[in-house]
PDB file of C-alpha atoms in Angstrom:
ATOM      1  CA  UNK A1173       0.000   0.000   0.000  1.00  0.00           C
ATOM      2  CA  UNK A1174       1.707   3.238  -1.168  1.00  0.00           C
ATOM      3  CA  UNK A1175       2.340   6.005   1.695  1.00  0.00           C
ATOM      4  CA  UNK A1176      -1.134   8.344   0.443  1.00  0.00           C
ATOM      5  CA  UNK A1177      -3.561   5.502   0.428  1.00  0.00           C
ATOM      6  CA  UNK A1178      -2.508   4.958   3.963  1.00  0.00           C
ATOM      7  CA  UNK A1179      -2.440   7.939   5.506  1.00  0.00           C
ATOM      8  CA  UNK A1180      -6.087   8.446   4.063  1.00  0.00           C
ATOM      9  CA  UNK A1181      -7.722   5.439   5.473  1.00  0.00           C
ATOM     10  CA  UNK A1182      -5.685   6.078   8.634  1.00  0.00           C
ATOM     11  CA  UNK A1183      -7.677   9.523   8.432  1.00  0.00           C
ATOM     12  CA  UNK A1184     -10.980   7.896   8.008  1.00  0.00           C
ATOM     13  CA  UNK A1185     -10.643   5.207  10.372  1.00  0.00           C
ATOM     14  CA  UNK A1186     -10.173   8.319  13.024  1.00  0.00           C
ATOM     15  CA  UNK A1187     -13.221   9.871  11.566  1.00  0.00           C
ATOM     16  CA  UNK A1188     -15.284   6.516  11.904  1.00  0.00           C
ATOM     17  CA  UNK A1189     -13.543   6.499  15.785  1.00  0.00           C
ATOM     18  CA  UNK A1190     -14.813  10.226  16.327  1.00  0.00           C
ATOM     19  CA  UNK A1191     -18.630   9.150  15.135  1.00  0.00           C
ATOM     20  CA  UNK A1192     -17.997   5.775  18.053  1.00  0.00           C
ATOM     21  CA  UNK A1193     -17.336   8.271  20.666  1.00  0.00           C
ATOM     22  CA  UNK A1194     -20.376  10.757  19.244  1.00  0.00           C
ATOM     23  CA  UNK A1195     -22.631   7.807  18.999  1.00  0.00           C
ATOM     24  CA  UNK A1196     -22.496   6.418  22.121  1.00  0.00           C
ATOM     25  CA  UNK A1197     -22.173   9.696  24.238  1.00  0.00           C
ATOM     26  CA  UNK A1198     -25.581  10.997  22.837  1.00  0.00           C
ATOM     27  CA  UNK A1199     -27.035   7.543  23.115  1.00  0.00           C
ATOM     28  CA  UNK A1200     -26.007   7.171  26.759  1.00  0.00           C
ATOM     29  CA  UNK A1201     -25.621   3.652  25.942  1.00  0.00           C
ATOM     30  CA  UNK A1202     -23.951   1.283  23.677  1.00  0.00           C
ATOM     31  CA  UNK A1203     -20.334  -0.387  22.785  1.00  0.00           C
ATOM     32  CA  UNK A1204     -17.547   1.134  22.250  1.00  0.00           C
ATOM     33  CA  UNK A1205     -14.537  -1.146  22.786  1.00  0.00           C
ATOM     34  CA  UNK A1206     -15.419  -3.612  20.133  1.00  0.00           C
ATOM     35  CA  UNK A1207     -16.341  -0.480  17.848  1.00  0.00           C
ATOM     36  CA  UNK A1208     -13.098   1.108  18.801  1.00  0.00           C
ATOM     37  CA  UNK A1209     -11.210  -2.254  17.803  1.00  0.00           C
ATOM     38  CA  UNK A1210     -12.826  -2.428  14.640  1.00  0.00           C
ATOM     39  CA  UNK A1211     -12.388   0.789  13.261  1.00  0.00           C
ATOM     40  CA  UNK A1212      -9.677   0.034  10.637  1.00  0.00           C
ATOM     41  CA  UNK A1213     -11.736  -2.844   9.075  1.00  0.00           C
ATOM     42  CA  UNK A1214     -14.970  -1.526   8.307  1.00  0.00           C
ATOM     43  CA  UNK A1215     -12.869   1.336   7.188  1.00  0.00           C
ATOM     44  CA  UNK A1216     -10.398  -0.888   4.666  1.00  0.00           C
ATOM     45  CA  UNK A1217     -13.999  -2.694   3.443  1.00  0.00           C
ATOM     46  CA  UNK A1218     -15.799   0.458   2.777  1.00  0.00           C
ATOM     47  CA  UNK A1219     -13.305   2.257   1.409  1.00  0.00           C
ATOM     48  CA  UNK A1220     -10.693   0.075  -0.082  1.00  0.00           C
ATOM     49  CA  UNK A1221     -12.425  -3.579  -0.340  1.00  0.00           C
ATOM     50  CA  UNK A1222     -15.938  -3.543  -1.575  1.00  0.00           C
ATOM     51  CA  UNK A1223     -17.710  -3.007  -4.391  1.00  0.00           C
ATOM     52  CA  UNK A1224     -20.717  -0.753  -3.051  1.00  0.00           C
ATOM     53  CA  UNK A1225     -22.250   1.960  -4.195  1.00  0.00           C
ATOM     54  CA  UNK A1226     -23.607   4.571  -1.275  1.00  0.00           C
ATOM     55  CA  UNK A1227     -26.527   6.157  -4.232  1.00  0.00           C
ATOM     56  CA  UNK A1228     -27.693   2.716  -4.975  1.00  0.00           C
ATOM     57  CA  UNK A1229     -27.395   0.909  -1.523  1.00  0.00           C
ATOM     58  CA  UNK A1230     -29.371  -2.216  -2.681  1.00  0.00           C
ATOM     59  CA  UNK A1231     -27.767  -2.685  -6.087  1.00  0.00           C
ATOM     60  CA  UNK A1232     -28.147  -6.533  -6.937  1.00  0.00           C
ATOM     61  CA  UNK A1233     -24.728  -6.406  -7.712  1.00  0.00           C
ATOM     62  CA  UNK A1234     -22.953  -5.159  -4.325  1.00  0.00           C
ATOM     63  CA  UNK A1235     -20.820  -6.702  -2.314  1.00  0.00           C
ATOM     64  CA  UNK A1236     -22.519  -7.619   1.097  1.00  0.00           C
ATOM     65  CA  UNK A1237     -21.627  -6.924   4.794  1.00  0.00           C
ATOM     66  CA  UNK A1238     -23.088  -8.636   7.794  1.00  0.00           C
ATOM     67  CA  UNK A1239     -21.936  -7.251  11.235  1.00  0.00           C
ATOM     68  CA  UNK A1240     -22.794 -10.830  13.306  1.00  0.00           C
ATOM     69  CA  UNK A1241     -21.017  -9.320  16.440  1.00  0.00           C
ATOM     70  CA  UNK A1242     -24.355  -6.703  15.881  1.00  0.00           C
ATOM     71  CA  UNK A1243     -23.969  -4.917  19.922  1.00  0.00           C
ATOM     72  CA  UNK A1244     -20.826  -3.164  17.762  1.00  0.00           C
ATOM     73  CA  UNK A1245     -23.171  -1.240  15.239  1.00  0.00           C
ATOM     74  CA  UNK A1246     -21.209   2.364  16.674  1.00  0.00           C
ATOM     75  CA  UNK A1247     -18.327   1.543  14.359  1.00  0.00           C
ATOM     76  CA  UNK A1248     -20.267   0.240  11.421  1.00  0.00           C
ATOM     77  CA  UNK A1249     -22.403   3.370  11.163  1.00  0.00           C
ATOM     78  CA  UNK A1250     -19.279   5.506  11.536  1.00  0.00           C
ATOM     79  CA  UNK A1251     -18.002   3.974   8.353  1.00  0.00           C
ATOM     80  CA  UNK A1252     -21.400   4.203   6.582  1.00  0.00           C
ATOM     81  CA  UNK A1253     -21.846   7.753   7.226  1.00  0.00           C
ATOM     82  CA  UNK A1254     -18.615   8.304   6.509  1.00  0.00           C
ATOM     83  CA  UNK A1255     -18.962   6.595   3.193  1.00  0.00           C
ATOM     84  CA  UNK A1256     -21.911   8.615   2.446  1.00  0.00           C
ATOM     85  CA  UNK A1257     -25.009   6.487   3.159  1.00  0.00           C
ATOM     86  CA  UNK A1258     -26.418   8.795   5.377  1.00  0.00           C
ATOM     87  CA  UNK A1259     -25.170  12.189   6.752  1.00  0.00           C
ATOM     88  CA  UNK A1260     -22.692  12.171  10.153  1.00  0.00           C
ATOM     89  CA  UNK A1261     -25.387  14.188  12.013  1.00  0.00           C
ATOM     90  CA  UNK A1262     -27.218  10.708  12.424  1.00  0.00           C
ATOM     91  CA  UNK A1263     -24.863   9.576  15.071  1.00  0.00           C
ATOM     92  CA  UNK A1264     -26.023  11.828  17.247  1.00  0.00           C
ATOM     93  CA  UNK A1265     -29.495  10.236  17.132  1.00  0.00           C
ATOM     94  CA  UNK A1266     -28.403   6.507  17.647  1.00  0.00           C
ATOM     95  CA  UNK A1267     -30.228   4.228  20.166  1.00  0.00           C
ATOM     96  CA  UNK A1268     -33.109   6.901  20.427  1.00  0.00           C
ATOM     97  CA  UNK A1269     -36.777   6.035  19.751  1.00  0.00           C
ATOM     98  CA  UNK A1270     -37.920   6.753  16.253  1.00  0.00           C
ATOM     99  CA  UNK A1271     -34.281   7.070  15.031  1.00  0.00           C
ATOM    100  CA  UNK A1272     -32.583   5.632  11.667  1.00  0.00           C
ATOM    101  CA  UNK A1273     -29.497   4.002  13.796  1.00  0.00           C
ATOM    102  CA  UNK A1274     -30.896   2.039  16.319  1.00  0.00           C
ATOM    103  CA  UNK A1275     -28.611  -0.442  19.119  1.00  0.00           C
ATOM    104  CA  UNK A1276     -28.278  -3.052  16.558  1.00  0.00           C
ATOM    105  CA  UNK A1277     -28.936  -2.995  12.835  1.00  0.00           C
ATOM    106  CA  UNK A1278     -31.658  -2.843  11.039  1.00  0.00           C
ATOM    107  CA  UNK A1279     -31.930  -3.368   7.741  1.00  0.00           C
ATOM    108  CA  UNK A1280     -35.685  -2.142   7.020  1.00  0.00           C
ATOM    109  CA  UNK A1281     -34.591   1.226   8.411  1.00  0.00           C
ATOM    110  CA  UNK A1282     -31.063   1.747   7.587  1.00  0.00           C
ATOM    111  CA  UNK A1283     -29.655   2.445   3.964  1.00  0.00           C
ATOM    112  CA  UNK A1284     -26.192   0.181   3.801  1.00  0.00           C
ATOM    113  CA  UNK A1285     -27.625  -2.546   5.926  1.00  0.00           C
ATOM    114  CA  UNK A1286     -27.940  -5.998   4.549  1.00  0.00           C
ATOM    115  CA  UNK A1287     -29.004  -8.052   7.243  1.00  0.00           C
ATOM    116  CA  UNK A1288     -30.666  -7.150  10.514  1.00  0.00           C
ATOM    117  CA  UNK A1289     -28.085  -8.768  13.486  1.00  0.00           C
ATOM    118  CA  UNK A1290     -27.676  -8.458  17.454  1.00  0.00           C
ATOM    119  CA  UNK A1291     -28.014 -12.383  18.148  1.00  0.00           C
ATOM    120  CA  UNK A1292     -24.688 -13.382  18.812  1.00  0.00           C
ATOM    121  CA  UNK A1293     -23.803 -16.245  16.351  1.00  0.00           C
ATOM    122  CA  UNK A1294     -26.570 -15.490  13.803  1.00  0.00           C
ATOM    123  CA  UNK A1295     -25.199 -13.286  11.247  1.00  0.00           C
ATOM    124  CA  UNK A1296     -22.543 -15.665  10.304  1.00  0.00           C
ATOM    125  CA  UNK A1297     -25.166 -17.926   9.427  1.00  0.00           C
ATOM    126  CA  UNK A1298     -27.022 -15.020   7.635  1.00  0.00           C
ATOM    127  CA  UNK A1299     -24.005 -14.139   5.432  1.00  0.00           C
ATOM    128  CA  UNK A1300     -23.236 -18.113   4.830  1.00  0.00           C
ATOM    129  CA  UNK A1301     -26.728 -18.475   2.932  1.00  0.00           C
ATOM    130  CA  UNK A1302     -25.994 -15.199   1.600  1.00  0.00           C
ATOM    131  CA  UNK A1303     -22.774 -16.768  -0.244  1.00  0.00           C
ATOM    132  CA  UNK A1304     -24.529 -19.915  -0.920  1.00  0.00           C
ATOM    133  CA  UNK A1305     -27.034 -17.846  -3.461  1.00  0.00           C
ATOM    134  CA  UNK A1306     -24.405 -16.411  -4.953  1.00  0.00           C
ATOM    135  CA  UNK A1307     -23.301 -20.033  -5.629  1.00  0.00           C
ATOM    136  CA  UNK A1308     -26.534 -20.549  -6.953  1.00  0.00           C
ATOM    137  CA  UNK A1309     -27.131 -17.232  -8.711  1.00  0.00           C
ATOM    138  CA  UNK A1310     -23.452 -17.596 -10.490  1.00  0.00           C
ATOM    139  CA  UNK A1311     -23.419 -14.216  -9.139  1.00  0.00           C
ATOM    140  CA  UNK A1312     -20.099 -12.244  -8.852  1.00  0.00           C
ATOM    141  CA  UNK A1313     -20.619 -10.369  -5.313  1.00  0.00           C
ATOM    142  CA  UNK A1314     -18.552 -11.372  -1.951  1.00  0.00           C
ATOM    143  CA  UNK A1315     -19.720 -11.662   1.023  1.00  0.00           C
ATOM    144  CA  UNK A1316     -17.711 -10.262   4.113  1.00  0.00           C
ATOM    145  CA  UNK A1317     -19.120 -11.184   7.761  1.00  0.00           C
ATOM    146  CA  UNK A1318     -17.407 -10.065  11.259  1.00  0.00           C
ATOM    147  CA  UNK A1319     -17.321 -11.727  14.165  1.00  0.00           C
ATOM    148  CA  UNK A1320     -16.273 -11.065  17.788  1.00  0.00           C
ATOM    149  CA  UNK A1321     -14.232 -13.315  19.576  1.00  0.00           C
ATOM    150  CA  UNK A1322     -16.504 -13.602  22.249  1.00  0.00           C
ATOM    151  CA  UNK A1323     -18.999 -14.807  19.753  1.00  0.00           C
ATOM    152  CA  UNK A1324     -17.072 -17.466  18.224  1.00  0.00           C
ATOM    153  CA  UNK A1325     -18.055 -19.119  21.748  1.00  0.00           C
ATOM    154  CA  UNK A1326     -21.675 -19.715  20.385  1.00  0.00           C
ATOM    155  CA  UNK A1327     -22.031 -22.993  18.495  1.00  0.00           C
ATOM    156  CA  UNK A1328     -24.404 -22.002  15.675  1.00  0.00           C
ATOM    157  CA  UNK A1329     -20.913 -20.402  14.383  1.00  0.00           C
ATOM    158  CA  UNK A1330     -19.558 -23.815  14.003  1.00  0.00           C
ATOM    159  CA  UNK A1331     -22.566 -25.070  12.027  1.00  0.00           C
ATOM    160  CA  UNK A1332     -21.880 -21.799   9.747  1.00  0.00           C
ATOM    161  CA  UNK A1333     -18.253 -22.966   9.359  1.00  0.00           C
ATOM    162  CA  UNK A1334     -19.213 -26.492   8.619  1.00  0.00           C
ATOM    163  CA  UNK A1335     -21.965 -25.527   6.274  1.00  0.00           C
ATOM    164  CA  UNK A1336     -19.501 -22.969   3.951  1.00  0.00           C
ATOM    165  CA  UNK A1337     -16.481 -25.363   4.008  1.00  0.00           C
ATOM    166  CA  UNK A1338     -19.156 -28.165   3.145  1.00  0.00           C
ATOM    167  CA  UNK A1339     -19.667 -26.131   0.157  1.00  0.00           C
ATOM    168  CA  UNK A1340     -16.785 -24.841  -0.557  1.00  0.00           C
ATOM    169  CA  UNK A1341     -17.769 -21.141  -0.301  1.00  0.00           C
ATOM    170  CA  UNK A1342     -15.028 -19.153  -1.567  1.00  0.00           C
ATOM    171  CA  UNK A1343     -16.609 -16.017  -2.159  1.00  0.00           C
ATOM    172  CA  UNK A1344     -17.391 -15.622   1.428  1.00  0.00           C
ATOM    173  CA  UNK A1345     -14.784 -13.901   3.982  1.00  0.00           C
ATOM    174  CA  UNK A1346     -14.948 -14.293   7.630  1.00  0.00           C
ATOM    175  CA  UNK A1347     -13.519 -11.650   9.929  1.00  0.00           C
ATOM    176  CA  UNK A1348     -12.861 -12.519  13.502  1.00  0.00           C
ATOM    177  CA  UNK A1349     -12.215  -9.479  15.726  1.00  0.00           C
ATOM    178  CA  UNK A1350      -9.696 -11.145  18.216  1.00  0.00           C
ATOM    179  CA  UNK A1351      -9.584  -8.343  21.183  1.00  0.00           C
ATOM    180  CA  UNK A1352      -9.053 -10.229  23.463  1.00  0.00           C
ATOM    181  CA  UNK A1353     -12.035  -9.179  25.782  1.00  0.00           C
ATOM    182  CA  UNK A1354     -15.609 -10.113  26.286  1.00  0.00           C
ATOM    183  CA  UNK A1355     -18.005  -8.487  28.669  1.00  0.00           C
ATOM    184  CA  UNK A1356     -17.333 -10.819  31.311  1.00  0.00           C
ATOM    185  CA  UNK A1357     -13.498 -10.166  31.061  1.00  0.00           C
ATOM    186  CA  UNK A1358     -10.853 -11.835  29.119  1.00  0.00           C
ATOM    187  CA  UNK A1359     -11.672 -14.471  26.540  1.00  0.00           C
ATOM    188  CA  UNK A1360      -9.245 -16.926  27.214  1.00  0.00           C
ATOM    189  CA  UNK A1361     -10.972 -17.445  30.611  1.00  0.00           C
ATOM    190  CA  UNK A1362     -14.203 -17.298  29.785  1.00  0.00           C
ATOM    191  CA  UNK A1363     -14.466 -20.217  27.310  1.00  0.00           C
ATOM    192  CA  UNK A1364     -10.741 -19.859  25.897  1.00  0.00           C
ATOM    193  CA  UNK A1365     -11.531 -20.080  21.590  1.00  0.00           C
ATOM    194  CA  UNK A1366      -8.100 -20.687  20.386  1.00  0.00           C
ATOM    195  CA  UNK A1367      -6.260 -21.497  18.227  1.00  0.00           C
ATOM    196  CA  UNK A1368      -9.249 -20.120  16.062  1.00  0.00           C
ATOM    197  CA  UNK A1369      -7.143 -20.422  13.291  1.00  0.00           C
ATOM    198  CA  UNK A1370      -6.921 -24.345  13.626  1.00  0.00           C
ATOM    199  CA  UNK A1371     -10.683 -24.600  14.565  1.00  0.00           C
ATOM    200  CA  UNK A1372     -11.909 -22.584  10.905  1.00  0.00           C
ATOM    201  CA  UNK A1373      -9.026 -24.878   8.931  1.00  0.00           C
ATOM    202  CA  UNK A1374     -11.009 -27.568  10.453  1.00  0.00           C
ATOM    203  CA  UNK A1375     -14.328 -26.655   8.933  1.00  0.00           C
ATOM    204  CA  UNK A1376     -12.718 -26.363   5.619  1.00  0.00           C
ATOM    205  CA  UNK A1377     -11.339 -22.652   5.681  1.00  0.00           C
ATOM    206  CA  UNK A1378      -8.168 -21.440   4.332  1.00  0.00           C
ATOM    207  CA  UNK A1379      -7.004 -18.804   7.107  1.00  0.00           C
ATOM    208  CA  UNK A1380      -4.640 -16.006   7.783  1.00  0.00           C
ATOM    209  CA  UNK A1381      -3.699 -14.584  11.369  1.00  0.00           C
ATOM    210  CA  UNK A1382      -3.196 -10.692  11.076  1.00  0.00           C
ATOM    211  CA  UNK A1383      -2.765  -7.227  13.079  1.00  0.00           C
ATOM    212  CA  UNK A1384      -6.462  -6.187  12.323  1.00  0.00           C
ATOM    213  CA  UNK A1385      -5.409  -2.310  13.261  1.00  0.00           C
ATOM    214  CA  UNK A1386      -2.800  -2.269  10.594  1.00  0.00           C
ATOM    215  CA  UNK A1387      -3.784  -1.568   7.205  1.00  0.00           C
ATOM    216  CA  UNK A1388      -1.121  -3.108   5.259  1.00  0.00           C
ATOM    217  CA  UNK A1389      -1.756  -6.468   7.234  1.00  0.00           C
ATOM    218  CA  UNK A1390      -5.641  -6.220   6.566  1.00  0.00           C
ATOM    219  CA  UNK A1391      -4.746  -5.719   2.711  1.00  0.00           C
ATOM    220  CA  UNK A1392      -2.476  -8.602   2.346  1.00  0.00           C
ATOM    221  CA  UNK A1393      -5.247 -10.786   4.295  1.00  0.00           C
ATOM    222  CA  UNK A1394      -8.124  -9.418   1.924  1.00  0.00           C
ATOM    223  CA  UNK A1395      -5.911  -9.857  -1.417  1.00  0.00           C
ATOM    224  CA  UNK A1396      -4.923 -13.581  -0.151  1.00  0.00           C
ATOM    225  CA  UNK A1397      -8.679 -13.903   0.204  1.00  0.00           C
ATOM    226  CA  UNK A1398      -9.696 -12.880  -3.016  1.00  0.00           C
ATOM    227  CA  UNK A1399      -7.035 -15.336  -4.413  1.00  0.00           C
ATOM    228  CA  UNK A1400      -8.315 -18.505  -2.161  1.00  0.00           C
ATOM    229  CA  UNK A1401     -10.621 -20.742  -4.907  1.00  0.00           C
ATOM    230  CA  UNK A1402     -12.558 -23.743  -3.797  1.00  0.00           C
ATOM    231  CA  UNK A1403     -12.072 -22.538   0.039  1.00  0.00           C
ATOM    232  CA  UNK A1404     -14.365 -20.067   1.999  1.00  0.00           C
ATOM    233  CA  UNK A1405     -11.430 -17.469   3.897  1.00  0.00           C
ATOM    234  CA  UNK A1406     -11.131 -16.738   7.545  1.00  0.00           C
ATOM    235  CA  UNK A1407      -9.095 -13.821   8.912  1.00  0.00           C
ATOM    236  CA  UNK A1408      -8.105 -14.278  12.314  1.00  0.00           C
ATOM    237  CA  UNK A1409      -7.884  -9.742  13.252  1.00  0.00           C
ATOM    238  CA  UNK A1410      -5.997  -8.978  16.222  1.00  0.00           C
ATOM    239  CA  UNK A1411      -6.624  -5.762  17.510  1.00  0.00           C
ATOM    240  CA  UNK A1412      -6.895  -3.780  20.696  1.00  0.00           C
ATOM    241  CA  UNK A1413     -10.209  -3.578  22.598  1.00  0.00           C
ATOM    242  CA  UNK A1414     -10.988   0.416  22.761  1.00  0.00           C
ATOM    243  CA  UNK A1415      -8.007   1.456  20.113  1.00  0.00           C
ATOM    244  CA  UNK A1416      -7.523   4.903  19.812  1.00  0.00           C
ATOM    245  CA  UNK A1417      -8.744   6.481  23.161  1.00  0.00           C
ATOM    246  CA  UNK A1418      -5.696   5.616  26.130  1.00  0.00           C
ATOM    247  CA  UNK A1419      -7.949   4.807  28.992  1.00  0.00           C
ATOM    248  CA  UNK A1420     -10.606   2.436  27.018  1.00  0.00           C
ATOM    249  CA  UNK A1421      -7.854  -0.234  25.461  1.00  0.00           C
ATOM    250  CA  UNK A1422      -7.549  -3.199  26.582  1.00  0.00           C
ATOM    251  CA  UNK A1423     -10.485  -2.412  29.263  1.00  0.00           C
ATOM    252  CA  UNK A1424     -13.290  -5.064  29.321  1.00  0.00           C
ATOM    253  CA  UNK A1425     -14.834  -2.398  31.369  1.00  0.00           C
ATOM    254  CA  UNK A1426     -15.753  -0.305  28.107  1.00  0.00           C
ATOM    255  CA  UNK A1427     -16.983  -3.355  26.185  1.00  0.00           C
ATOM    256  CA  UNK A1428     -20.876  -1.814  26.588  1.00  0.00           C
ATOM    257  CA  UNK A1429     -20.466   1.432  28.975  1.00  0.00           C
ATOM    258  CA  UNK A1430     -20.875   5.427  27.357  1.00  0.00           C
ATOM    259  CA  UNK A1431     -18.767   7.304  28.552  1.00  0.00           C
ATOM    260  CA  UNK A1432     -19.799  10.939  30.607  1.00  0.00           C
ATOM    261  CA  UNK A1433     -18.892  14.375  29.328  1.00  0.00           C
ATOM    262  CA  UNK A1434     -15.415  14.564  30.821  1.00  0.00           C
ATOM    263  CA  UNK A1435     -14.858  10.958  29.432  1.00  0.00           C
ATOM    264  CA  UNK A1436     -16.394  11.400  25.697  1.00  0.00           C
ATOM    265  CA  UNK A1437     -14.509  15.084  25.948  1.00  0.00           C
ATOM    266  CA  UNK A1438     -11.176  13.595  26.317  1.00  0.00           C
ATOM    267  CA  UNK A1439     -11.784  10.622  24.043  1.00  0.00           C
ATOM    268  CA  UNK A1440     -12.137  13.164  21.748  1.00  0.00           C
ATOM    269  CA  UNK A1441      -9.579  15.098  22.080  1.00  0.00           C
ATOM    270  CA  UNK A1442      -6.975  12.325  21.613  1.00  0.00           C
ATOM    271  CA  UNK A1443      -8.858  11.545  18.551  1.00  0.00           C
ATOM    272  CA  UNK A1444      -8.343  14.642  17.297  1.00  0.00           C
ATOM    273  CA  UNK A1445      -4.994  14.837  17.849  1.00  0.00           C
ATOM    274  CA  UNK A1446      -4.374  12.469  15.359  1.00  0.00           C
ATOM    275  CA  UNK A1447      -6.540  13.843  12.721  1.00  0.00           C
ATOM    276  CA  UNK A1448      -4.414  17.256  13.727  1.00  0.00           C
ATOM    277  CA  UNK A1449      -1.661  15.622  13.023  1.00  0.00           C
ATOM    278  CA  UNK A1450      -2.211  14.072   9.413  1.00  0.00           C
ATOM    279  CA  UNK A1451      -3.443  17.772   8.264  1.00  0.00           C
ATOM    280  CA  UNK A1452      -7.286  16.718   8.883  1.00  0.00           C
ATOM    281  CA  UNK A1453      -8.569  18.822  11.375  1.00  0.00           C
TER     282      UNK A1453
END
């Protein structure tokens, strides 16, 4: 990835971090950390990675998205608004009765939003059969689906896994976002996952293990899965719960918590720091 490209989706991942923080501050309620952690990938798929089209949201021809880990809408609806689906000024609407952006998505109310998610383990699923008509359709669209680690602990996953391998779904891509951190605390003591890797090779996946908060990591993973055939693709994304604000990362504590004023004021500013800093401010 050449040294413009870069910086720009390092800019827009910020901006989809400053509409987290605005989200979930006027909402009073919602999820930041796994937002937070996520930021860089729904930025590299909406800006670098799918074939979408913001005028023409339900074009037969797109590329489709299914957020399974659904609680982390905050970060998806930074990068739609960012993208242009709706304007920014939505955000500060989200979670409240009557509004477009609602605590999980919805894809009757929401332009961008292929599959309505929030119960953990069920969008996976969703975006499977989504691939399978593709299959069926001879259709050229991809299908991109992300998980949470935490999730992966539900079994109707597995079934998912089993089903795509089964059918050797290669135009689907599955994104795990390996934090680390559930909201009961740390995964690996909750109902320890790994090696996730092993587990989706199992099921028939080919599967890559990356930095999910680096972008020239998350394009090597997406070119490799563009170039898997007969295999569906798994990316294993480590990232850091709460990236980009100091005193949320690595906190299991901000996994579903708003923060106050003095909290989302500070978030802020260290968010706009870095915009500052790449001329974007």
């Amino acid at each position: 990835m050449d040294v413009q490209k870069r910086k720009e989706l390092q800019i827009t991942a910020e901006k989809v971090r400053r509409c987290i923080l605005e989200g979930v501050f006027h909402a009073k309620s919602g999820h930041p950390g796994g937002s937070l952690s996520s930021a860089e990938i729904f930025t590299y798929l909406y800006f670098q990675e799918m074939r979408i089209d913001p005028q023409n949201p339900r074009s037969p021809d797109r590329d489709r998205f299914v957020l399974s880990k659904g609680h982390c809408a905050p970060g998806w609806y930074g990068a739609l608004a960012q993208r242009g689906y709706f304007d920014v000024s939505e955000l500060q609407k989200l979670r409240h009765i009557g509004a477009m952006l609602q605590g999980h998505p919805d894809m009757k109310g929401t332009p961008g939003v292929d599959m309505s998610t929030g119960s953990l383990g069920q969008g996976i699923s969703a975006a499977v059969g989504m691939a399978m008509a593709g299959k069926m359709d001879k259709a050229s669209y991809r299908v991109y689906t992300l998980l949470g680690d935490g999730e992966i602990e539900e079994g109707q996953v597995w079934e998912a896994a089993m089903f795509a391998g089964h059918h050797a779904l290669d135009n689907l891509c599955v994104l795990v976002d390996f934090n680390g951190l559930q909201i009961d605390g740390p995964v690996a003591e909750v109902a320890g996952p790994e090696p996730i890797d092993k587990k989706f090779e199992a099921f028939g996946f080919e599967t890559i293990t990356i930095d999910g908060n680096d972008f020239d990591e998350i394009e090597k993973a997406m070119e490799a899965a563009k170039a898997c055939k007969g295999k569906p693709f798994a990316i294993i994304a480590k990232t850091i719960k709460g990236k980009g604000v100091s005193f949320m990362e690595n906190q299991a504590g901000w996994h579903g918590k708003a923060p106050n004023r003095e909290e989302y004021e500070a978030a802020v500013k260290e968010v706009e720091s870095r915009l500052e800093a790449f001329g974007a401010l």
